[in-house]
XYZ file of C-alpha atoms in Angstrom:
702
model
C 28.409 -23.683 -8.225
C 30.154 -19.888 -7.503
C 33.431 -20.155 -7.438
C 33.893 -17.250 -3.995
C 32.160 -20.033 -2.098
C 34.388 -23.132 -2.795
C 37.129 -23.746 -0.134
C 40.285 -22.616 -2.213
C 43.634 -22.402 -1.699
C 46.427 -20.645 -3.289
C 49.267 -23.099 -3.974
C 51.700 -21.407 -1.894
C 49.952 -20.148 0.232
C 50.952 -20.648 4.153
C 47.030 -20.050 5.125
C 45.163 -22.936 6.670
C 42.427 -23.991 4.022
C 39.935 -24.954 6.704
C 39.814 -21.337 7.958
C 37.333 -19.710 5.126
C 34.712 -23.398 6.207
C 34.895 -22.067 9.543
C 34.511 -18.579 8.663
C 31.026 -19.780 6.590
C 29.838 -21.643 10.302
C 29.974 -18.387 12.233
C 27.484 -16.972 9.981
C 24.844 -19.318 11.112
C 23.792 -17.403 14.355
C 23.231 -19.156 17.675
C 19.882 -22.391 17.705
C 16.863 -23.260 19.827
C 17.548 -27.259 19.402
C 13.623 -26.467 20.535
C 12.614 -24.755 17.539
C 14.471 -27.148 14.919
C 11.563 -27.515 12.056
C 13.876 -29.962 10.757
C 16.161 -32.892 12.720
C 18.229 -34.935 10.316
C 20.320 -37.416 12.505
C 23.442 -38.393 11.328
C 23.981 -41.533 13.952
C 22.944 -44.876 13.230
C 20.479 -45.679 16.260
C 18.645 -42.778 16.084
C 17.848 -42.120 19.263
C 20.801 -39.250 20.489
C 18.868 -36.104 19.112
C 15.908 -36.675 22.676
C 13.443 -37.523 19.317
C 11.480 -40.302 20.831
C 11.618 -43.328 19.807
C 9.806 -47.053 19.385
C 9.960 -49.315 22.192
C 10.355 -52.251 20.059
C 9.786 -53.100 16.274
C 6.281 -54.980 16.618
C 4.985 -51.869 18.532
C 5.895 -50.463 15.384
C 4.315 -52.391 12.892
C 1.566 -53.129 15.039
C 0.988 -48.940 14.988
C 1.411 -49.131 11.331
C -1.365 -51.428 11.187
C -3.167 -50.167 12.951
C -3.288 -47.066 11.161
C -3.164 -48.835 7.633
C -6.285 -51.492 8.559
C -9.559 -49.408 9.574
C -12.927 -49.588 9.112
C -13.111 -48.875 5.271
C -11.516 -53.151 5.180
C -14.608 -53.808 7.017
C -17.002 -51.876 5.149
C -15.577 -50.179 1.665
C -13.621 -53.030 0.169
C -16.452 -56.181 0.350
C -18.696 -53.536 -1.316
C -16.469 -53.100 -3.754
C -15.903 -55.835 -4.315
C -19.398 -57.145 -4.553
C -19.578 -53.997 -6.781
C -16.310 -54.645 -9.228
C -16.977 -57.673 -10.413
C -16.328 -60.181 -6.846
C -12.954 -61.990 -7.342
C -12.207 -59.962 -10.372
C -11.776 -56.819 -9.128
C -9.193 -58.557 -6.959
C -6.700 -58.451 -9.751
C -6.908 -54.587 -10.559
C -6.052 -53.720 -6.765
C -3.341 -56.017 -6.285
C -1.793 -54.590 -9.256
C -1.894 -51.417 -8.004
C -1.109 -51.767 -5.134
C 1.648 -53.316 -6.330
C 2.040 -50.091 -8.610
C 1.496 -47.491 -6.600
C 0.705 -48.176 -2.946
C 3.407 -49.883 -2.138
C 6.363 -47.668 -3.809
C 4.859 -44.923 -2.647
C 4.129 -45.727 1.062
C 7.882 -47.076 0.533
C 8.408 -43.261 -0.111
C 6.383 -41.847 2.940
C 8.626 -44.602 5.259
C 11.433 -43.709 4.139
C 11.290 -39.882 3.889
C 9.630 -40.175 7.689
C 12.896 -42.198 8.840
C 15.236 -40.611 6.900
C 15.124 -37.419 8.464
C 13.239 -37.875 11.593
C 10.256 -35.100 11.162
C 6.544 -35.176 11.121
C 4.683 -33.869 7.534
C 5.352 -30.244 7.931
C 9.197 -30.132 8.919
C 9.786 -33.187 6.091
C 8.414 -31.816 3.120
C 10.063 -27.962 4.411
C 13.566 -30.601 3.815
C 12.767 -31.819 1.037
C 11.672 -28.688 -0.972
C 11.425 -25.896 1.168
C 8.724 -23.917 -1.815
C 6.319 -27.091 -1.132
C 6.355 -27.143 2.631
C 3.100 -26.643 1.980
C 2.390 -30.131 1.597
C 2.529 -30.770 5.593
C 0.158 -28.278 6.566
C -2.112 -29.739 3.167
C -2.196 -33.014 5.333
C -2.659 -31.728 8.558
C -5.854 -29.631 7.830
C -7.129 -33.010 5.704
C -6.487 -34.759 8.956
C -8.311 -32.469 11.103
C -11.717 -32.706 8.864
C -10.975 -36.936 8.556
C -10.434 -37.007 12.577
C -13.518 -34.823 12.682
C -15.846 -37.102 11.393
C -13.986 -40.186 11.840
C -14.698 -39.808 15.724
C -18.124 -39.196 15.251
C -18.164 -42.788 13.622
C -16.871 -44.403 17.063
C -19.133 -42.337 18.874
C -21.818 -44.473 16.831
C -19.974 -47.699 17.152
C -19.713 -47.049 21.431
C -23.794 -46.615 21.817
C -24.863 -49.846 19.612
C -21.765 -51.412 22.105
C -23.604 -50.108 25.235
C -27.211 -50.895 23.485
C -25.681 -54.110 22.947
C -26.239 -55.459 26.511
C -29.828 -57.022 26.461
C -31.655 -59.687 25.114
C -32.976 -59.424 23.303
C -32.254 -56.872 21.557
C -33.297 -53.168 21.624
C -32.904 -53.383 17.666
C -34.919 -57.008 17.142
C -38.867 -55.938 16.635
C -40.674 -52.760 15.681
C -41.702 -50.962 18.219
C -45.188 -50.993 19.410
C -47.452 -48.458 19.568
C -50.615 -47.967 21.686
C -53.977 -45.231 20.828
C -55.958 -45.413 24.409
C -57.071 -49.325 23.978
C -55.772 -50.042 20.496
C -52.125 -51.126 20.210
C -49.848 -50.712 16.319
C -46.701 -51.138 15.004
C -44.401 -47.961 14.603
C -45.616 -46.972 10.559
C -42.171 -46.769 10.423
C -41.178 -49.244 11.175
C -43.429 -51.036 9.644
C -42.304 -49.835 6.204
C -38.683 -50.177 6.436
C -37.226 -52.983 8.785
C -36.651 -53.116 12.734
C -32.824 -51.938 12.380
C -33.271 -50.179 10.146
C -36.031 -47.521 12.233
C -33.341 -48.277 15.182
C -30.585 -46.602 12.949
C -32.231 -43.148 11.731
C -34.759 -43.081 14.306
C -33.390 -43.538 17.583
C -29.652 -43.532 17.141
C -29.378 -40.257 14.496
C -33.450 -39.240 15.622
C -32.487 -37.484 12.190
C -34.546 -35.372 10.194
C -35.738 -35.257 6.419
C -33.090 -32.216 5.262
C -29.785 -31.144 5.819
C -31.225 -27.504 5.763
C -33.675 -28.664 9.704
C -30.443 -29.238 11.768
C -33.199 -30.538 14.424
C -30.962 -29.335 17.586
C -28.510 -31.776 19.493
C -28.919 -35.669 19.740
C -28.243 -35.673 23.228
C -27.354 -38.901 23.067
C -24.603 -39.191 20.337
C -23.296 -36.003 22.108
C -22.342 -37.889 24.957
C -21.326 -40.734 22.800
C -19.026 -38.455 21.204
C -17.892 -37.141 24.651
C -16.514 -40.719 25.378
C -15.136 -41.253 22.025
C -13.074 -37.938 22.091
C -12.295 -39.318 25.698
C -10.720 -42.176 25.212
C -8.427 -40.294 21.740
C -7.262 -38.318 24.328
C -5.827 -40.719 26.842
C -4.680 -42.875 23.764
C -2.307 -40.085 22.278
C -1.917 -37.850 25.615
C 1.648 -38.556 25.664
C 2.414 -39.581 22.503
C 3.568 -42.822 21.103
C 4.259 -43.617 24.760
C 0.682 -44.376 25.758
C -0.581 -44.662 21.954
C 2.234 -47.304 21.037
C 1.157 -49.623 23.741
C -2.403 -48.600 23.921
C -1.930 -50.870 19.809
C -0.621 -53.681 21.537
C -4.394 -54.371 22.189
C -6.207 -52.036 19.272
C -4.137 -53.757 16.381
C -4.488 -57.283 17.531
C -7.994 -57.289 18.984
C -10.337 -56.469 15.455
C -7.922 -60.151 14.013
C -9.375 -62.067 17.344
C -12.691 -60.984 16.331
C -12.905 -61.224 12.528
C -11.467 -64.827 13.286
C -14.389 -65.981 15.328
C -16.640 -64.311 13.365
C -15.581 -66.580 9.930
C -15.517 -69.931 11.977
C -18.690 -69.138 13.734
C -19.913 -67.684 9.863
C -18.811 -70.821 8.617
C -21.560 -72.630 10.562
C -24.506 -70.582 9.400
C -27.086 -71.640 6.635
C -26.442 -69.830 3.590
C -22.572 -68.360 4.629
C -21.391 -70.513 1.747
C -23.385 -69.258 -1.244
C -22.830 -65.450 0.230
C -18.835 -66.210 -0.456
C -19.577 -68.369 -3.538
C -21.636 -64.964 -4.587
C -19.050 -62.545 -3.511
C -16.092 -64.490 -5.484
C -17.400 -65.436 -8.605
C -14.909 -63.793 -10.836
C -17.075 -61.688 -13.633
C -14.224 -60.808 -15.492
C -15.332 -58.559 -18.222
C -16.141 -56.070 -15.365
C -11.975 -55.918 -15.900
C -12.311 -53.696 -18.775
C -14.182 -51.066 -17.499
C -12.411 -48.126 -16.696
C -14.651 -47.443 -13.028
C -13.152 -50.814 -11.637
C -9.694 -48.839 -11.800
C -10.251 -45.788 -10.691
C -11.827 -47.255 -7.537
C -9.810 -49.763 -7.161
C -6.861 -47.238 -7.153
C -9.050 -44.890 -5.001
C -9.250 -47.915 -2.183
C -5.038 -48.974 -2.603
C -4.367 -44.895 -1.718
C -6.744 -45.159 1.345
C -6.026 -48.650 2.576
C -2.801 -47.176 3.465
C -3.340 -43.777 4.765
C -1.721 -42.252 2.050
C -1.087 -38.693 2.445
C -1.893 -38.407 5.921
C 0.752 -37.535 7.485
C 0.279 -40.830 10.233
C 2.729 -43.718 8.094
C 5.609 -40.027 8.328
C 4.704 -39.518 11.687
C 4.688 -43.126 13.174
C 7.962 -44.006 10.915
C 10.140 -40.910 12.718
C 10.223 -42.217 15.714
C 12.128 -44.903 14.036
C 15.846 -45.743 14.161
C 17.524 -44.586 10.839
C 19.157 -47.685 9.577
C 15.602 -49.817 10.247
C 14.702 -51.978 7.605
C 11.752 -50.034 6.053
C 11.357 -51.400 2.715
C 10.322 -54.651 4.714
C 7.843 -52.718 6.981
C 5.933 -51.066 3.310
C 5.742 -54.676 2.425
C 4.141 -56.521 5.578
C 2.038 -53.936 6.098
C 0.602 -53.470 2.829
C 0.157 -57.370 2.483
C -1.373 -57.521 6.002
C -3.464 -54.556 5.084
C -4.770 -56.406 1.999
C -5.106 -59.774 3.602
C -7.230 -58.545 6.151
C -9.806 -56.554 3.844
C -9.523 -60.592 2.075
C -10.478 -61.686 5.459
C -12.993 -59.326 6.049
C -14.549 -59.889 3.284
C -15.463 -63.714 3.640
C -16.677 -62.562 7.237
C -19.072 -59.909 5.433
C -20.594 -61.761 3.015
C -20.350 -65.131 5.245
C -23.117 -63.374 7.424
C -24.850 -61.455 4.634
C -25.150 -65.161 3.012
C -26.653 -66.411 6.459
C -29.009 -62.835 6.065
C -30.463 -63.498 2.505
C -31.304 -67.210 3.329
C -33.140 -65.891 5.724
C -34.671 -62.631 3.931
C -35.771 -65.408 1.071
C -37.356 -67.850 3.369
C -39.125 -65.004 4.579
C -40.033 -64.243 1.519
C -41.314 -67.374 0.498
C -43.097 -68.090 3.415
C -45.302 -64.658 3.309
C -45.513 -65.035 -0.576
C -47.028 -68.601 -0.304
C -49.250 -67.146 2.098
C -50.479 -65.284 -0.468
C -50.797 -67.664 -2.940
C -53.045 -69.345 -0.580
C -55.252 -66.579 0.169
C -55.939 -65.765 -3.688
C -56.409 -70.087 -3.913
C -59.305 -69.560 -1.161
C -61.003 -66.826 -3.095
C -61.037 -68.158 -6.780
C -58.701 -65.400 -7.554
C -56.138 -67.865 -8.679
C -57.468 -71.665 -9.879
C -55.722 -74.567 -7.869
C -55.037 -76.511 -11.445
C -52.085 -74.141 -11.632
C -50.261 -75.200 -8.017
C -47.774 -78.202 -8.957
C -49.108 -81.407 -7.268
C -45.747 -82.317 -5.443
C -46.244 -78.255 -3.652
C -46.596 -78.156 -0.228
C -47.530 -74.837 1.585
C -46.850 -75.893 4.829
C -43.363 -77.018 4.119
C -42.753 -74.934 0.680
C -39.180 -74.410 0.006
C -37.730 -72.128 -2.697
C -37.427 -74.426 -5.199
C -41.370 -75.459 -5.331
C -42.425 -71.070 -5.090
C -39.524 -70.967 -7.524
C -41.680 -72.899 -9.913
C -45.299 -71.749 -8.373
C -44.397 -68.185 -9.214
C -42.667 -69.100 -13.051
C -46.124 -71.350 -13.554
C -48.482 -68.291 -12.287
C -46.659 -65.156 -14.123
C -47.171 -67.188 -17.519
C -50.543 -67.952 -17.073
C -51.169 -64.365 -16.126
C -49.918 -62.080 -18.228
C -50.318 -58.959 -18.457
C -52.567 -59.059 -15.225
C -49.777 -60.866 -12.824
C -48.501 -57.296 -11.293
C -51.898 -57.365 -10.197
C -51.363 -59.809 -8.185
C -48.199 -58.206 -5.654
C -46.247 -61.573 -5.745
C -42.303 -61.385 -5.396
C -40.079 -63.667 -7.213
C -37.746 -64.607 -3.892
C -34.302 -65.049 -5.386
C -31.316 -65.658 -3.053
C -29.835 -63.704 -5.460
C -31.394 -61.582 -5.646
C -31.045 -60.944 -2.006
C -26.934 -61.295 -2.359
C -27.285 -58.271 -4.461
C -28.673 -55.460 -2.618
C -24.914 -53.367 -2.340
C -24.470 -52.399 0.506
C -21.745 -49.935 2.761
C -20.460 -47.173 5.222
C -23.012 -47.317 8.124
C -25.860 -49.207 5.886
C -23.385 -51.905 6.376
C -22.526 -51.722 9.665
C -25.068 -50.872 12.266
C -28.285 -51.920 9.483
C -27.377 -54.784 7.479
C -24.540 -56.336 9.900
C -26.869 -55.948 13.131
C -29.975 -57.280 11.734
C -28.254 -60.544 10.372
C -27.136 -60.188 13.828
C -30.667 -61.160 15.397
C -30.896 -64.689 13.783
C -27.259 -65.529 15.948
C -28.042 -67.899 18.739
C -26.052 -65.446 21.957
C -26.721 -62.697 19.495
C -25.500 -59.990 22.226
C -22.893 -62.013 22.434
C -21.497 -61.009 18.532
C -23.047 -57.571 18.717
C -20.992 -56.481 21.490
C -17.347 -58.385 19.898
C -18.700 -56.680 16.289
C -19.409 -53.136 18.117
C -16.065 -53.137 20.421
C -14.213 -53.909 17.263
C -15.420 -51.415 14.865
C -14.839 -49.290 17.728
C -11.283 -50.797 17.943
C -10.384 -50.217 14.518
C -11.789 -47.192 14.852
C -9.419 -45.712 17.225
C -5.927 -47.268 15.659
C -6.613 -45.244 12.608
C -7.411 -41.857 14.870
C -4.599 -42.436 16.826
C -2.404 -42.587 13.800
C -4.973 -39.116 12.202
C -3.607 -37.175 15.311
C -0.132 -38.799 15.314
C 0.048 -36.948 11.975
C -1.572 -33.397 13.569
C 0.798 -33.573 16.899
C 4.212 -34.834 14.967
C 4.440 -31.627 12.322
C 2.864 -29.729 15.783
C 5.778 -30.295 18.351
C 8.850 -30.206 15.515
C 7.491 -26.768 15.094
C 6.395 -25.092 18.368
C 7.732 -25.350 21.546
C 4.696 -26.751 23.769
C 3.981 -29.570 25.949
C 2.470 -33.385 24.589
C -0.512 -33.166 27.026
C -1.437 -29.473 26.747
C -1.489 -30.076 23.093
C -3.003 -33.067 22.522
C -5.887 -31.777 25.205
C -6.782 -28.426 23.406
C -6.982 -31.098 19.770
C -9.003 -32.882 21.768
C -11.451 -29.825 22.931
C -11.675 -28.069 20.136
C -12.529 -31.300 18.377
C -15.631 -32.401 20.101
C -16.621 -28.376 20.397
C -16.565 -28.963 16.205
C -17.787 -32.254 16.198
C -21.131 -31.045 17.575
C -21.955 -30.338 14.019
C -22.229 -33.682 13.853
C -24.063 -35.235 16.323
C -26.828 -32.323 15.810
C -29.975 -34.474 14.261
C -29.046 -33.288 10.789
C -25.499 -34.583 11.816
C -25.054 -37.566 9.314
C -25.719 -35.551 6.067
C -22.873 -33.850 7.089
C -20.735 -36.490 7.861
C -21.235 -37.958 4.552
C -20.298 -34.138 2.936
C -16.688 -34.327 5.013
C -16.526 -37.990 3.683
C -16.876 -36.754 0.452
C -15.145 -33.792 0.013
C -13.047 -33.301 2.641
C -10.377 -35.781 2.235
C -10.254 -37.554 -1.511
C -9.595 -34.726 -4.419
C -6.504 -33.067 -1.845
C -5.517 -36.270 -0.368
C -4.750 -37.029 -4.133
C -3.043 -33.902 -4.985
C -0.571 -34.034 -2.324
C 0.840 -37.333 -2.836
C 1.481 -37.078 -6.292
C 3.271 -33.118 -5.006
C 5.031 -35.968 -2.207
C 6.016 -38.052 -5.815
C 7.181 -35.431 -7.667
C 9.343 -33.778 -4.566
C 10.913 -36.562 -4.075
C 11.336 -38.079 -7.778
C 11.768 -35.304 -9.661
C 12.558 -32.363 -7.266
C 15.229 -34.233 -5.138
C 15.986 -37.115 -7.773
C 14.875 -40.375 -7.128
C 19.280 -41.601 -8.136
C 19.514 -39.065 -5.614
C 16.897 -40.655 -3.155
C 17.927 -44.240 -3.841
C 21.667 -43.576 -2.559
C 19.958 -41.915 0.685
C 18.085 -45.150 0.520
C 21.053 -47.051 0.184
C 23.389 -44.645 3.024
C 19.800 -45.401 5.228
C 18.922 -49.469 5.011
C 22.725 -50.790 4.457
C 21.311 -52.054 0.026
C 20.080 -50.644 -2.652
C 16.283 -51.419 -2.792
C 15.213 -52.677 -6.488
C 15.666 -51.192 -9.560
C 11.737 -51.320 -10.077
C 11.444 -48.082 -7.761
C 13.089 -45.965 -8.868
C 10.249 -46.664 -12.432
C 8.078 -46.812 -10.549
C 8.700 -43.248 -8.545
C 9.753 -41.475 -11.571
C 7.300 -42.005 -14.083
C 4.604 -45.057 -12.780
C 3.189 -44.049 -9.764
C 3.263 -40.322 -11.064
C 0.868 -41.121 -14.292
C -1.438 -43.306 -11.551
C -1.688 -40.538 -9.894
C -2.890 -37.782 -12.279
C -5.389 -40.056 -14.534
C -6.433 -40.566 -10.975
C -7.536 -36.695 -9.997
C -8.590 -36.707 -14.109
C -10.586 -39.136 -12.843
C -11.907 -38.077 -9.469
C -12.302 -34.378 -11.628
C -14.655 -35.859 -13.812
C -16.515 -37.635 -10.823
C -17.579 -34.397 -9.355
C -18.338 -32.427 -12.647
C -20.479 -35.682 -13.483
C -21.900 -36.398 -10.066
C -24.882 -34.231 -8.926
C -23.810 -33.052 -5.438
C -25.963 -34.428 -2.719
C -27.022 -36.797 -0.591
C -29.194 -39.438 0.249
C -31.954 -38.287 2.686
C -34.157 -40.253 5.102
C -37.982 -39.467 4.493
C -40.130 -39.873 7.544
C -43.155 -40.554 5.935
C -42.361 -43.303 3.308
C -39.479 -44.551 5.352
C -36.869 -44.295 2.808
C -34.146 -42.962 1.596
C -34.260 -40.119 -1.833
C -31.520 -38.207 -3.056
C -31.701 -34.410 -2.309
C -29.100 -32.346 -4.413
C -27.551 -29.934 -1.461
C -28.508 -25.953 -1.127
C -26.567 -23.169 -1.791
C -25.070 -22.780 1.470
C -24.105 -26.332 1.944
C -22.975 -26.518 -1.707
C -20.934 -23.564 -0.779
C -19.650 -25.624 2.207
C -18.115 -28.652 0.558
C -16.080 -26.773 -2.065
C -14.594 -24.672 1.117
C -13.568 -27.789 2.782
C -11.560 -28.469 -0.465
C -10.063 -25.171 -1.079
C -9.046 -24.945 2.651
C -7.451 -28.659 2.475
C -5.187 -27.194 -0.652
C -4.967 -23.950 -0.116
C -1.503 -23.800 1.957
C 0.181 -25.737 -1.005
C -0.419 -21.959 -3.098
C 0.193 -19.929 -0.514
C 3.451 -21.241 0.873
C 5.042 -21.959 -2.524
C 4.714 -18.189 -3.542
C 5.559 -17.000 0.093
C 9.068 -18.451 -0.015
C 9.102 -17.724 -4.077
C 9.124 -14.168 -2.987
C 10.876 -14.968 -0.078
C 8.011 -13.593 2.230
C 8.353 -17.104 4.651
C 11.446 -18.591 6.274
C 13.310 -21.077 4.555
C 12.070 -24.184 6.989
C 15.161 -26.112 6.085
C 17.573 -23.519 7.019
C 17.530 -24.398 11.059
C 20.190 -27.495 11.580
C 19.271 -29.816 14.823
C 21.775 -30.257 17.764
C 22.850 -33.315 16.709
C 23.156 -32.511 13.052
C 25.025 -29.218 14.280
C 27.264 -31.710 15.848
C 28.289 -34.441 12.945
C 28.785 -31.206 11.263
C 31.723 -29.814 13.629
C 33.435 -33.350 13.192
C 33.632 -33.705 9.666
C 35.351 -30.545 9.416
C 37.631 -31.620 11.775
C 38.578 -34.301 9.937
C 39.123 -31.986 7.413
C 40.931 -29.695 9.478
C 43.655 -32.278 10.135
C 43.637 -33.731 6.485
C 44.511 -30.353 5.735
C 46.787 -29.227 8.159
C 48.830 -32.727 6.917
C 48.977 -31.416 3.567
C 50.223 -28.102 4.011
C 52.484 -28.431 6.681
C 55.012 -30.911 4.508
C 57.718 -29.127 2.944
C 58.230 -29.265 -0.687
C 61.448 -31.801 -0.200
C 59.309 -34.102 1.761
C 56.258 -34.873 -0.004
C 56.592 -37.481 -2.355
C 54.520 -35.709 -5.510
C 53.858 -32.332 -5.962
C 50.684 -31.250 -5.395
C 48.560 -30.749 -8.676
C 47.593 -27.571 -8.565
C 44.020 -28.032 -9.063
C 43.173 -29.884 -6.129
C 44.721 -27.776 -3.515
C 43.221 -24.729 -5.873
C 39.333 -26.184 -5.077
C 39.339 -28.731 -2.217
C 36.508 -31.097 -1.329
C 34.037 -30.560 1.132
C 32.480 -33.600 2.858
C 29.008 -34.481 1.427
C 26.721 -32.673 4.498
C 23.599 -32.454 4.871
C 21.723 -30.805 1.833
C 20.111 -28.296 3.378
C 23.491 -26.866 4.272
C 24.892 -26.977 0.724
C 21.871 -25.311 0.039
C 22.043 -22.198 2.613
C 25.324 -21.704 1.581
C 25.560 -22.263 -1.622
C 28.038 -24.976 -1.311
C 26.108 -28.062 -3.144
C 24.560 -27.297 -6.533
C 22.232 -31.176 -5.847
C-alpha cells in the first residue's frame, strides 16, 4: 500500500487526522445516482436505495423456480435418462448437482444479492477487467430469447388447434383426384402427428438454403408470444412477479393430473419400469457424465444473468443459501416428476403401437397362409387370429423365422417387441409435438388433455422467458437512463423482427442451429470466468467473510473447496469435452425430406457454417475486448461509480472516525492514561469500506 495514501499524523501534530480523508473524498466528482453502474446497499433491508424489491419471499422463490424449471425439464431430462442408463443416470446427475450445480447457483445468488446489480454491474464490481462476463451473458440471453419464444409460439398454435374433436392430427388427410380419394402420401409414409407437425404446422422446406418465405400462421403465433412476454415483464418485477404465481404453479397442477391419469392407462407401468431400470454399466461411460454436467448446468439457468438479476432485488440479509438448495432440489424433483409423466404416457403409446403392429403383421401372416406361401403347420394350435396376443405373435414369429431361414426377410414381417417401442428415444420438439401428441389421441377426452398439455408448455416457456428478459433488461436499466416500459417494448419489437428468421418455412433449421451453437460453449466459459473471478481474483476467503456478514452465519467450509478447486476443474473438463464433441461431430441438421417422408442428416452449407461460428464468436467477443480495453485504460472502470446509499454509509463511517480521532487528539498528555504508541498514531486504519473505494484511492490492496 503506498505510504503517501495512508492517513498519517505526526506524534505531536495539532491537525485533525480526518482532514486528509475528507480531501480524498473531495476528489470524487459529484455523482448522478441514476447513472450508477454499481450499487451496494449497506443497510440490512435493502429497500433504501430506491431499487425495486420483491413483494414476498414466495414471489421471489416462484420466480427463480419458474426461470430454472423450463421446457428442458419436460423434454430433455427424460430423453437423457432413457439414453444414459435409466435410473443409473440419476446417480451422476445428482452427484454433479451437488458438486457444481448448487455451489455455482449459490454463488450467483450471493453476488447478485450482495451487490444488488444486474450481470454487467456485478462483474464490473468484482473485477472490472472481466466486466465482459456480464455483456456476454446478456448477448447469450438475447440469442436464446429469440428462438425460445418461437417454441412458445408453436405451443400457442397447438393450444388453439386443440379445441377440436377429433384432434386435427388424429388422422391423415384425404386427397381427391376427381372421383378417386386417397390418403396423402407424405402422411401415409410417416404418421398423422408427424405430418401435422412438419407439413401443417411448419410447412417445412427440404433444406436450410430454401427459405420458402414466411409461414404466416407461425408469424402470428410468434407475435402473440412476444405480446404475452412483453406484458409480463413490462413493469419489471412488479408485473412479472405477479405472473409467476400462476406460470410457476400451473405446470405442477398439469403434471400431477397427467401423472394420475397416466398411471390409469394400460402400459404406463411398463414405461415407468423401462425408464428406471438401471443400466449400471452406463455409469462408467464419460459421455454420460458430460451430458449430466451439461444438463445440470442449463437446468439451473447458470450464466444467463436471470439468476443474478432476480436475486439483486432481494433484501441484503436474505438467506440465499437456503434459496439455492431449495430451488435446486425443486428443479431436480420436477425433472423426475416430468420423467415419470412422460414415460407413463409413452408406455401407454408403446402398448398401443405394439398392439397395432401385432394386428397388422397377424393379417400379413394370415394372408401368407391363405396364399400357400406359409404352411398351416407352422402355426401353434392355440393361436387365435381373432384375438392375437403379443405373446402368441412372438411365438409364431420365432417359429416362422427359424423355419424360413434365409428367405424370411422376403416375408416383410416385423418382430413387434414392446421393448423396441420403448427404446425409441425422442427429445425436444419430437417428444412434445409428435410423440406426446400421438399418445394423447388415444386418451379419453383427448382435446381436454391436449389443451392442458400445451397450456403447460406455454407457462413453462413463459417462466423461463421472464427470467431471460430480466437478464437482459436489468443490467441495461442499471447502466443507462431509460424507462422500463420503453426498454421492454423496444426489446420485444426488435426481438419479433429478428425472430422472423425462425418463422420462415426453413425456420426450424435455424432454431436447431441457435440451440446447438449460441449458448452451450459461450455460457460454459462465462460461468467458469464467474467462478474464477470470485474464487481466485476476489478471493474465496474474502467472499466467505462477505457471506457471513450478509447472512449472519458462515456457510459450510465445503463451499470453499468446491468454489476454489472442484467447480473450476469440472467446468474445464466440460469445456474440453464440449470442444472435442464439436470437433468430432460434423456440423449439420436433420432435414425433412418430403418425398421420403423422413428426416435425413445434412451438413450445413458454408454460409450457414460461418453463421454457426459467428454465434459463438459474437457471444464471447466482449470477454477479450473489455479485458484489453480496461487493461490499457481505453474503457472507464465501471466499478468507480458509487450509489447514493453507499456514499451516505461511507460518510457515516468517516463521521465516526472524526469523532474518535478528535477525542484522542483533544487530550493533553497529562490527561491521557498512557501515551499512544508512535506506530498507532502514524497509521490510523480506515474502516473496512467497500472494495471499490479502496481500489479507487489505493487504500485497500485486497
